[in-house]
Amino acid sequence: MNTPIPSRRSVLLGTVTAGTVTVLGMPSAFAGGGTLRRGSRGQQVTDLQNRLNSLGYWCGRADGRFGASVQQAVYALQKAAGLSRDGRVGPKTRQALDAGVRPSNRVSDGIEIDLDRQLLIASRGGSIRWILNTSTGSGERYDGGKIATTPRGSFKVYRTVSRGWRTAPLGRLYRPAYFTGGYAVHGATSIPPRPASHGCARVSVGAMNMLWDEGFTRKGTRVNVY
């Protein structure tokens, strides 16, 4: 079910929580007109990048270029706001940016994977640090009848591959952090805004590097999947 975005007036009155969507009562750092999309450049894109990062939608360094990392962050915002996942910044996505829409977290320290909304949330000290687009088990059959699902439950990272790509039976995984069996959070070159994996939680290569840099892949890190 889509969560309606509160009015600007309600945002200015304070923090509003609706279900698992939190709206931050902060002024927008992002303004502009028209639709921004992959390939757009300029000051509006720089402002977009700064706004996304300030809300926790990781998109890397603000360089004024609407590339893959920005598109991934826009997907994540659109998922949190219950919007169509087109990766473009039009009027509704601008409204979500202006309102400061963010998901709520359930894990104080570690990673959580929301299968319904296809979001990965990394938190520390009770606060959300980053919100990422992820793609998990597609639900389709593969390899003679197995079903591509991501297991739900509370797990911990138990094994990692710290450098480069690992070639596994079902594909290539970038710097994977395994949390149960052969299931891992890992970088990939394709992270559509829908379930598409064999069961792992895919994020972008850049986002995976960030998770490593910030210590979210250490052995023992909590990983909740729901």
Coordinates of N, CA and C in Angstrom, one line a residue:
M1 N 0.9 -1.2 0.0 CA 0.0 0.0 0.0 C 0.9 1.2 0.0
N2 N 0.6 2.2 -0.8 CA 1.4 3.4 -0.9 C 1.0 4.3 0.3
T3 N 2.1 4.9 0.9 CA 1.9 5.9 2.0 C 1.8 7.3 1.5
P4 N 0.7 8.0 1.7 CA 0.6 9.4 1.2 C 1.7 10.3 1.8
I5 N 2.2 11.2 1.0 CA 3.1 12.2 1.5 C 2.4 13.3 2.2
P6 N 2.8 13.6 3.5 CA 2.1 14.7 4.2 C 2.2 16.0 3.5
S7 N 1.3 16.9 3.8 CA 1.4 18.3 3.2 C 2.6 19.0 3.8
R8 N 3.0 20.1 3.1 CA 4.1 20.9 3.5 C 3.8 21.5 4.9
R9 N 2.6 21.9 5.2 CA 2.3 22.5 6.4 C 2.5 21.5 7.6
S10 N 2.1 20.2 7.4 CA 2.3 19.2 8.4 C 3.7 18.9 8.7
V11 N 4.5 19.0 7.6 CA 6.0 18.8 7.8 C 6.6 19.9 8.6
L12 N 6.2 21.1 8.4 CA 6.7 22.3 9.1 C 6.3 22.3 10.5
L13 N 5.3 21.6 10.9 CA 4.8 21.5 12.3 C 5.6 20.6 13.1
G14 N 6.4 19.7 12.5 CA 7.2 18.8 13.2 C 7.3 17.4 12.5
T15 N 7.9 16.4 13.2 CA 8.1 15.1 12.7 C 6.8 14.3 12.7
V16 N 6.5 13.7 11.6 CA 5.3 13.0 11.4 C 5.7 11.5 11.1
T17 N 5.1 10.6 11.7 CA 5.4 9.2 11.4 C 4.1 8.5 10.9
A18 N 4.1 7.9 9.8 CA 3.0 7.2 9.2 C 3.4 5.8 8.8
G19 N 2.9 4.8 9.7 CA 3.4 3.5 9.4 C 4.8 3.4 9.6
T20 N 5.5 2.9 8.6 CA 7.0 2.8 8.7 C 7.7 3.9 7.9
V21 N 7.0 5.0 7.6 CA 7.6 6.1 6.9 C 7.7 7.3 7.9
T22 N 8.9 7.9 8.0 CA 9.1 9.1 8.8 C 9.3 10.3 8.0
V23 N 8.7 11.4 8.3 CA 8.9 12.6 7.6 C 9.6 13.6 8.5
L24 N 10.7 14.0 8.1 CA 11.5 14.9 8.9 C 11.1 16.4 8.8
G25 N 10.9 17.0 9.9 CA 10.5 18.4 9.9 C 11.7 19.3 9.6
M26 N 12.3 19.3 8.4 CA 13.5 20.1 8.1 C 13.2 20.9 6.8
P27 N 13.8 22.0 6.7 CA 13.7 22.7 5.4 C 14.4 22.0 4.3
S28 N 13.9 22.1 3.1 CA 14.5 21.4 2.0 C 15.8 22.1 1.5
A29 N 16.8 21.3 1.2 CA 18.0 21.9 0.6 C 18.0 21.7 -0.9
F30 N 16.8 21.2 -1.4 CA 16.7 20.9 -2.9 C 15.6 21.6 -3.5
A31 N 15.8 22.3 -4.6 CA 14.7 23.0 -5.3 C 15.0 23.0 -6.8
G32 N 14.1 23.3 -7.6 CA 14.3 23.4 -9.0 C 13.0 22.9 -9.7
G33 N 13.1 22.9 -11.1 CA 11.9 22.5 -11.9 C 12.4 21.5 -12.9
G34 N 11.4 21.0 -13.6 CA 11.7 20.0 -14.6 C 12.0 18.6 -14.1
T35 N 12.2 17.7 -14.9 CA 12.5 16.3 -14.5 C 14.0 16.0 -14.7
L36 N 14.6 15.5 -13.6 CA 16.0 15.0 -13.7 C 16.0 13.5 -13.9
R37 N 17.0 13.1 -14.7 CA 17.1 11.7 -15.0 C 18.5 11.3 -15.3
R38 N 18.7 10.0 -15.5 CA 20.1 9.5 -15.8 C 20.7 10.3 -16.9
G39 N 21.8 10.9 -16.8 CA 22.5 11.7 -17.8 C 22.4 13.2 -17.6
S40 N 21.4 13.6 -16.7 CA 21.3 15.0 -16.4 C 22.6 15.5 -15.7
R41 N 22.9 16.8 -15.9 CA 24.1 17.4 -15.2 C 23.7 18.8 -14.8
G42 N 24.6 19.3 -13.8 CA 24.4 20.7 -13.5 C 24.2 20.9 -12.0
Q43 N 23.9 22.1 -11.6 CA 23.7 22.5 -10.2 C 22.5 21.8 -9.6
Q44 N 21.4 21.7 -10.4 CA 20.3 21.0 -9.8 C 20.6 19.5 -9.4
V45 N 21.5 18.9 -10.2 CA 21.9 17.5 -9.8 C 22.8 17.6 -8.6
T46 N 23.7 18.5 -8.5 CA 24.5 18.7 -7.3 C 23.6 18.9 -6.0
D47 N 22.6 19.7 -6.2 CA 21.6 20.0 -5.1 C 20.9 18.7 -4.7
L48 N 20.5 17.9 -5.8 CA 19.8 16.6 -5.6 C 20.7 15.7 -4.8
Q49 N 22.0 15.6 -5.2 CA 22.9 14.7 -4.5 C 23.1 15.0 -3.1
N50 N 23.2 16.3 -2.8 CA 23.4 16.8 -1.4 C 22.1 16.5 -0.6
R51 N 21.0 16.7 -1.2 CA 19.7 16.4 -0.5 C 19.6 14.9 -0.2
L52 N 19.8 14.1 -1.2 CA 19.7 12.6 -1.0 C 20.7 12.2 0.1
N53 N 21.9 12.6 0.0 CA 22.9 12.2 1.1 C 22.5 12.7 2.4
S54 N 21.9 13.9 2.5 CA 21.6 14.4 3.8 C 20.4 13.6 4.5
L55 N 19.6 13.0 3.6 CA 18.5 12.2 4.1 C 18.9 10.8 4.4
G56 N 20.1 10.4 3.9 CA 20.5 9.0 4.2 C 20.5 8.1 2.9
Y57 N 20.0 8.7 1.8 CA 20.0 7.9 0.6 C 21.3 8.0 -0.1
W58 N 22.2 7.1 0.1 CA 23.6 7.2 -0.3 C 23.7 7.3 -1.8
C59 N 24.4 8.3 -2.3 CA 24.7 8.4 -3.7 C 26.1 8.9 -4.0
G60 N 27.0 8.8 -3.0 CA 28.4 9.1 -3.2 C 28.6 10.6 -3.3
R61 N 29.8 11.0 -3.8 CA 30.2 12.4 -3.8 C 29.3 13.2 -4.8
A62 N 28.9 14.4 -4.3 CA 28.1 15.3 -5.2 C 29.0 16.0 -6.2
D63 N 28.8 15.5 -7.5 CA 29.6 16.0 -8.6 C 28.8 16.6 -9.7
G64 N 27.5 16.7 -9.5 CA 26.7 17.3 -10.6 C 26.3 16.4 -11.7
R65 N 26.6 15.1 -11.6 CA 26.3 14.2 -12.6 C 25.3 13.1 -12.1
F66 N 24.2 13.0 -12.9 CA 23.1 12.0 -12.5 C 23.5 10.7 -13.1
G67 N 24.3 9.9 -12.4 CA 24.8 8.6 -12.8 C 24.0 7.5 -12.1
A68 N 24.7 6.3 -12.2 CA 24.0 5.1 -11.6 C 23.8 5.2 -10.1
S69 N 24.8 5.8 -9.4 CA 24.6 5.9 -7.9 C 23.4 6.8 -7.5
V70 N 23.3 7.9 -8.3 CA 22.1 8.8 -8.0 C 20.8 8.1 -8.3
Q71 N 20.8 7.3 -9.4 CA 19.6 6.6 -9.8 C 19.2 5.6 -8.7
Q72 N 20.2 4.9 -8.2 CA 20.0 3.9 -7.1 C 19.4 4.6 -5.9
A73 N 19.9 5.8 -5.5 CA 19.4 6.5 -4.4 C 17.9 7.0 -4.6
V74 N 17.6 7.4 -5.9 CA 16.3 7.9 -6.2 C 15.3 6.7 -6.1
Y75 N 15.7 5.5 -6.6 CA 14.9 4.3 -6.4 C 14.6 4.1 -4.9
A76 N 15.6 4.2 -4.1 CA 15.4 4.0 -2.6 C 14.4 5.0 -2.1
L77 N 14.5 6.2 -2.4 CA 13.6 7.3 -2.0 C 12.2 7.0 -2.4
Q78 N 12.0 6.6 -3.7 CA 10.7 6.3 -4.3 C 10.1 5.1 -3.6
K79 N 10.9 4.1 -3.2 CA 10.4 3.0 -2.5 C 9.9 3.4 -1.1
A80 N 10.7 4.2 -0.4 CA 10.3 4.6 0.9 C 9.0 5.4 0.9
A81 N 8.8 6.2 -0.2 CA 7.7 7.1 -0.3 C 6.5 6.5 -0.9
G82 N 6.6 5.2 -1.4 CA 5.5 4.5 -2.0 C 5.2 5.1 -3.4
L83 N 6.2 5.5 -4.1 CA 6.0 6.1 -5.4 C 6.4 5.1 -6.5
S84 N 6.0 5.4 -7.7 CA 6.4 4.6 -8.9 C 8.0 4.6 -8.9
R85 N 8.6 3.5 -9.2 CA 10.0 3.4 -9.2 C 10.6 3.5 -10.6
D86 N 10.7 4.8 -11.0 CA 11.2 5.0 -12.4 C 12.6 5.6 -12.4
G87 N 13.1 5.9 -11.2 CA 14.5 6.4 -11.1 C 14.6 7.9 -11.6
R88 N 13.5 8.5 -11.8 CA 13.6 9.9 -12.3 C 13.0 10.9 -11.2
V89 N 13.4 12.1 -11.3 CA 13.0 13.1 -10.2 C 12.0 14.0 -10.9
G90 N 10.8 13.7 -10.8 CA 9.7 14.5 -11.3 C 9.0 15.2 -10.1
P91 N 7.8 15.7 -10.3 CA 7.1 16.4 -9.2 C 6.8 15.6 -7.9
K92 N 6.4 14.4 -8.0 CA 6.1 13.6 -6.8 C 7.4 13.3 -6.1
T93 N 8.5 13.0 -6.8 CA 9.7 12.6 -6.1 C 10.3 13.9 -5.5
R94 N 10.2 15.1 -6.2 CA 10.6 16.3 -5.6 C 9.8 16.6 -4.3
Q95 N 8.6 16.3 -4.3 CA 7.8 16.5 -3.1 C 8.3 15.6 -1.9
A96 N 8.6 14.4 -2.2 CA 9.2 13.5 -1.2 C 10.5 14.0 -0.7
L97 N 11.3 14.5 -1.6 CA 12.6 15.1 -1.2 C 12.4 16.3 -0.3
D98 N 11.4 17.2 -0.7 CA 11.1 18.4 0.0 C 10.6 18.0 1.4
A99 N 9.8 17.0 1.5 CA 9.2 16.5 2.8 C 10.2 15.8 3.7
G100 N 11.3 15.3 3.1 CA 12.3 14.6 3.9 C 11.8 13.2 4.3
V101 N 11.1 12.5 3.3 CA 10.6 11.1 3.6 C 11.8 10.1 3.8
R102 N 11.7 9.4 4.9 CA 12.6 8.3 5.2 C 11.9 7.1 5.8
P103 N 12.4 5.9 5.6 CA 11.8 4.8 6.4 C 12.2 4.8 7.8
S104 N 11.4 4.1 8.7 CA 11.8 3.9 10.0 C 12.7 2.6 10.2
N105 N 13.6 2.6 11.1 CA 14.5 1.4 11.3 C 14.0 0.6 12.4
R106 N 14.3 -0.7 12.3 CA 14.0 -1.7 13.4 C 15.2 -2.2 14.1
V107 N 16.4 -2.0 13.5 CA 17.6 -2.5 14.0 C 18.4 -1.3 14.4
S108 N 18.9 -1.3 15.7 CA 19.7 -0.2 16.2 C 21.1 -0.1 15.7
D109 N 21.7 -1.3 15.6 CA 23.1 -1.4 15.1 C 23.2 -2.5 14.1
G110 N 23.4 -2.3 12.8 CA 23.5 -3.3 11.9 C 22.7 -3.0 10.6
I111 N 22.3 -4.1 9.9 CA 21.6 -4.0 8.6 C 20.3 -4.6 8.7
E112 N 19.3 -4.0 8.1 CA 18.0 -4.7 7.9 C 17.6 -4.6 6.5
I113 N 16.9 -5.7 6.0 CA 16.5 -5.8 4.7 C 15.0 -6.0 4.6
D114 N 14.3 -5.0 4.1 CA 12.9 -4.9 4.0 C 12.5 -5.6 2.6
L115 N 12.0 -6.8 2.7 CA 11.7 -7.5 1.4 C 10.5 -6.9 0.7
D116 N 9.5 -6.4 1.4 CA 8.4 -5.9 0.7 C 8.7 -4.6 -0.1
R117 N 9.5 -3.7 0.5 CA 9.9 -2.5 -0.2 C 11.2 -2.6 -0.9
Q118 N 11.9 -3.7 -0.7 CA 13.2 -3.9 -1.4 C 14.2 -2.7 -1.0
L119 N 14.3 -2.5 0.3 CA 15.2 -1.5 0.9 C 16.2 -2.2 1.8
L120 N 17.4 -1.7 1.8 CA 18.4 -2.1 2.8 C 18.8 -0.9 3.6
I121 N 18.6 -1.0 5.0 CA 18.9 0.1 5.9 C 20.0 -0.3 6.8
A122 N 21.0 0.6 6.8 CA 22.2 0.4 7.7 C 22.1 1.5 8.9
S123 N 22.1 1.0 10.1 CA 21.9 1.9 11.3 C 23.1 1.7 12.2
R124 N 23.3 2.7 13.0 CA 24.3 2.7 14.1 C 23.9 3.6 15.2
G125 N 24.0 3.1 16.4 CA 23.6 3.9 17.6 C 22.2 4.3 17.7
G126 N 21.3 3.5 17.0 CA 19.9 3.7 17.0 C 19.4 4.6 15.9
S127 N 20.3 5.2 15.2 CA 19.9 6.1 14.1 C 20.3 5.5 12.7
I128 N 19.4 5.8 11.7 CA 19.7 5.4 10.4 C 20.9 6.1 9.8
R129 N 21.8 5.3 9.3 CA 23.0 5.9 8.6 C 22.7 6.0 7.1
W130 N 22.4 4.9 6.5 CA 22.2 4.9 5.0 C 21.0 4.0 4.7
I131 N 20.3 4.4 3.6 CA 19.2 3.7 3.0 C 19.5 3.4 1.5
L132 N 19.5 2.1 1.2 CA 19.9 1.7 -0.2 C 18.8 0.9 -0.9
N133 N 18.8 1.1 -2.2 CA 18.0 0.3 -3.1 C 18.7 -1.1 -3.0
T134 N 17.9 -2.2 -2.9 CA 18.4 -3.5 -3.0 C 17.4 -4.4 -3.8
S135 N 18.0 -5.5 -4.3 CA 17.2 -6.4 -5.1 C 17.4 -7.8 -4.5
T136 N 16.4 -8.5 -4.1 CA 16.5 -9.7 -3.4 C 15.8 -10.8 -4.2
G137 N 15.5 -12.0 -3.6 CA 15.0 -13.2 -4.3 C 13.8 -12.9 -5.2
S138 N 13.9 -13.3 -6.4 CA 12.8 -13.0 -7.4 C 11.6 -13.8 -7.2
G139 N 11.7 -15.0 -6.5 CA 10.5 -15.9 -6.4 C 10.3 -16.8 -7.6
E140 N 11.2 -16.7 -8.6 CA 11.2 -17.5 -9.8 C 11.9 -18.8 -9.6
R141 N 11.6 -19.8 -10.4 CA 12.3 -21.1 -10.4 C 13.6 -21.0 -11.2
Y142 N 14.6 -21.8 -10.7 CA 15.8 -21.9 -11.3 C 16.5 -23.2 -11.0
D143 N 17.5 -23.6 -11.8 CA 18.3 -24.8 -11.5 C 17.5 -26.0 -11.2
G144 N 16.5 -26.3 -12.1 CA 15.8 -27.5 -11.9 C 14.7 -27.5 -10.9
G145 N 14.1 -26.3 -10.6 CA 13.0 -26.3 -9.7 C 13.2 -25.6 -8.4
K146 N 14.4 -25.1 -8.1 CA 14.6 -24.3 -6.9 C 13.9 -23.0 -7.0
I147 N 13.4 -22.4 -5.9 CA 12.8 -21.1 -6.0 C 13.7 -20.0 -5.4
A148 N 13.8 -18.9 -6.1 CA 14.7 -17.9 -5.6 C 14.1 -17.0 -4.6
T149 N 14.4 -17.3 -3.3 CA 13.8 -16.6 -2.2 C 15.0 -16.2 -1.2
T150 N 14.7 -15.1 -0.5 CA 15.6 -14.6 0.5 C 15.1 -14.9 1.9
P151 N 15.8 -15.7 2.7 CA 15.2 -16.1 4.0 C 15.0 -15.0 4.9
R152 N 13.9 -15.1 5.6 CA 13.5 -14.1 6.6 C 14.1 -14.5 8.0
G153 N 14.5 -13.6 8.8 CA 14.9 -13.9 10.1 C 16.0 -13.0 10.6
S154 N 16.6 -13.3 11.8 CA 17.6 -12.6 12.4 C 18.9 -13.3 12.3
F155 N 19.9 -12.7 11.6 CA 21.2 -13.4 11.3 C 22.3 -12.5 11.7
K156 N 23.6 -13.0 11.5 CA 24.8 -12.3 11.7 C 25.7 -12.6 10.6
V157 N 26.5 -11.6 10.2 CA 27.6 -11.8 9.2 C 28.6 -12.8 9.8
Y158 N 28.8 -13.9 9.0 CA 29.7 -14.9 9.5 C 30.9 -15.2 8.6
R159 N 30.9 -14.7 7.4 CA 32.0 -14.9 6.5 C 32.0 -13.7 5.5
T160 N 33.1 -13.3 5.1 CA 33.2 -12.2 4.1 C 34.3 -12.5 3.1
V161 N 34.2 -11.8 1.9 CA 35.3 -11.8 1.0 C 35.6 -10.3 0.8
S162 N 36.8 -9.9 1.3 CA 37.1 -8.5 1.4 C 37.5 -7.8 0.1
R163 N 38.0 -8.6 -0.9 CA 38.5 -7.9 -2.1 C 37.9 -8.5 -3.3
G164 N 37.5 -7.5 -4.2 CA 37.1 -7.9 -5.5 C 35.9 -8.8 -5.7
W165 N 35.8 -9.5 -6.8 CA 34.7 -10.3 -7.2 C 34.9 -11.8 -6.8
R166 N 33.9 -12.4 -6.3 CA 33.9 -13.9 -6.1 C 32.9 -14.5 -7.1
T167 N 33.4 -15.5 -7.8 CA 32.6 -16.2 -8.8 C 32.0 -17.4 -8.0
A168 N 30.7 -17.4 -7.8 CA 29.9 -18.4 -7.2 C 29.1 -19.2 -8.2
P169 N 28.6 -20.4 -7.8 CA 27.8 -21.2 -8.7 C 26.7 -20.4 -9.5
L170 N 26.1 -19.4 -8.8 CA 25.0 -18.7 -9.4 C 25.3 -17.3 -9.9
G171 N 26.6 -17.0 -10.0 CA 27.0 -15.7 -10.5 C 28.1 -15.1 -9.7
R172 N 28.4 -13.8 -10.1 CA 29.5 -13.1 -9.5 C 29.1 -12.1 -8.4
L173 N 29.8 -12.1 -7.3 CA 29.4 -11.4 -6.1 C 30.6 -10.4 -5.8
Y174 N 30.3 -9.2 -5.6 CA 31.4 -8.2 -5.3 C 31.4 -8.0 -3.7
R175 N 32.6 -8.4 -3.2 CA 32.9 -8.2 -1.7 C 31.7 -8.7 -0.8
P176 N 31.3 -9.9 -1.0 CA 30.1 -10.4 -0.3 C 30.3 -10.5 1.2
A177 N 29.2 -10.2 2.0 CA 29.2 -10.4 3.4 C 28.0 -11.5 3.6
Y178 N 28.4 -12.7 3.9 CA 27.5 -13.8 4.1 C 26.8 -13.8 5.5
F179 N 25.5 -13.9 5.5 CA 24.8 -13.8 6.8 C 24.1 -15.1 7.1
T180 N 23.8 -16.0 6.2 CA 23.3 -17.4 6.5 C 23.5 -18.2 5.2
G181 N 24.0 -19.4 5.4 CA 24.3 -20.3 4.2 C 25.0 -19.6 3.1
G182 N 24.5 -19.7 1.9 CA 25.1 -19.0 0.8 C 24.6 -17.7 0.5
Y183 N 23.7 -17.1 1.4 CA 23.1 -15.8 1.2 C 24.0 -14.7 1.7
A184 N 24.1 -13.7 0.9 CA 25.0 -12.6 1.3 C 24.4 -11.2 0.8
V185 N 24.9 -10.2 1.5 CA 24.7 -8.8 0.9 C 26.0 -8.6 0.1
H186 N 25.8 -8.2 -1.2 CA 27.0 -8.1 -2.1 C 26.7 -7.1 -3.1
G187 N 27.8 -6.6 -3.7 CA 27.7 -5.7 -4.8 C 27.4 -6.4 -6.1
A188 N 26.8 -5.7 -7.0 CA 26.5 -6.2 -8.3 C 26.4 -5.1 -9.3
T189 N 26.4 -5.5 -10.6 CA 26.3 -4.5 -11.7 C 24.9 -4.2 -12.1
S190 N 24.0 -5.1 -11.7 CA 22.6 -4.9 -12.0 C 21.8 -5.0 -10.7
I191 N 21.1 -3.8 -10.3 CA 20.3 -3.8 -9.1 C 19.0 -3.1 -9.6
P192 N 18.1 -3.8 -10.2 CA 16.8 -3.2 -10.6 C 16.0 -2.9 -9.3
P193 N 15.0 -2.0 -9.5 CA 14.1 -1.7 -8.3 C 13.1 -2.7 -8.0
R194 N 13.4 -4.0 -8.2 CA 12.4 -5.0 -8.0 C 13.2 -6.3 -7.6
P195 N 12.6 -7.3 -7.0 CA 13.2 -8.6 -6.7 C 13.8 -9.2 -8.0
A196 N 15.0 -9.6 -8.1 CA 15.6 -10.1 -9.3 C 16.8 -11.1 -9.0
S197 N 17.1 -11.3 -7.8 CA 18.3 -12.2 -7.5 C 17.9 -13.6 -7.2
H198 N 18.9 -14.5 -7.0 CA 18.6 -15.8 -6.6 C 18.3 -16.0 -5.1
G199 N 18.5 -14.9 -4.4 CA 18.2 -14.9 -3.0 C 19.1 -14.0 -2.2
C200 N 20.3 -13.6 -2.7 CA 21.1 -12.6 -2.0 C 20.5 -11.2 -2.1
A201 N 21.0 -10.3 -1.3 CA 20.6 -8.9 -1.4 C 21.7 -8.1 -2.1
R202 N 21.3 -7.7 -3.3 CA 22.2 -7.0 -4.2 C 22.2 -5.5 -3.8
V203 N 23.4 -4.8 -3.8 CA 23.5 -3.4 -3.8 C 24.5 -3.0 -4.9
S204 N 24.6 -1.7 -5.1 CA 25.6 -1.3 -6.1 C 27.0 -1.5 -5.6
V205 N 28.0 -1.6 -6.5 CA 29.4 -1.8 -6.2 C 29.8 -0.6 -5.3
G206 N 29.5 0.6 -5.6 CA 29.8 1.8 -4.8 C 29.3 1.7 -3.4
A207 N 28.0 1.3 -3.3 CA 27.4 1.1 -2.0 C 28.0 0.0 -1.2
M208 N 28.4 -1.1 -1.8 CA 29.1 -2.1 -1.1 C 30.4 -1.7 -0.6
N209 N 31.2 -0.9 -1.3 CA 32.4 -0.3 -0.8 C 32.2 0.6 0.4
M210 N 31.1 1.3 0.3 CA 30.8 2.2 1.4 C 30.4 1.4 2.7
L211 N 29.7 0.3 2.5 CA 29.3 -0.5 3.7 C 30.6 -1.1 4.3
W212 N 31.5 -1.5 3.5 CA 32.8 -2.0 4.0 C 33.6 -0.9 4.7
D213 N 33.6 0.3 4.1 CA 34.4 1.4 4.7 C 33.8 1.8 6.0
E214 N 32.5 1.7 6.2 CA 31.9 2.1 7.4 C 31.7 1.0 8.4
G215 N 32.2 -0.2 8.2 CA 32.2 -1.3 9.1 C 30.9 -2.0 9.2
F216 N 30.0 -2.0 8.2 CA 28.8 -2.7 8.3 C 28.9 -4.1 7.7
T217 N 30.1 -4.6 7.4 CA 30.3 -5.9 6.9 C 31.2 -6.7 7.9
R218 N 31.5 -6.2 9.1 CA 32.3 -6.9 10.0 C 31.6 -8.2 10.4
K219 N 32.4 -9.3 10.7 CA 31.8 -10.5 11.2 C 31.1 -10.2 12.5
G220 N 29.9 -10.8 12.7 CA 29.1 -10.5 13.9 C 28.0 -9.4 13.7
T221 N 28.1 -8.7 12.6 CA 27.2 -7.6 12.3 C 25.8 -8.2 12.2
R222 N 24.8 -7.6 12.8 CA 23.4 -8.1 12.8 C 22.8 -7.8 11.4
V223 N 22.1 -8.8 10.9 CA 21.4 -8.7 9.6 C 20.0 -9.2 9.9
N224 N 19.0 -8.3 9.9 CA 17.6 -8.8 10.0 C 16.9 -8.7 8.7
V225 N 16.2 -9.7 8.3 CA 15.5 -9.8 7.0 C 14.0 -10.0 7.4
Y226 N 13.2 -9.1 6.9 CA 11.7 -9.2 7.2 C 10.9 -8.8 6.0

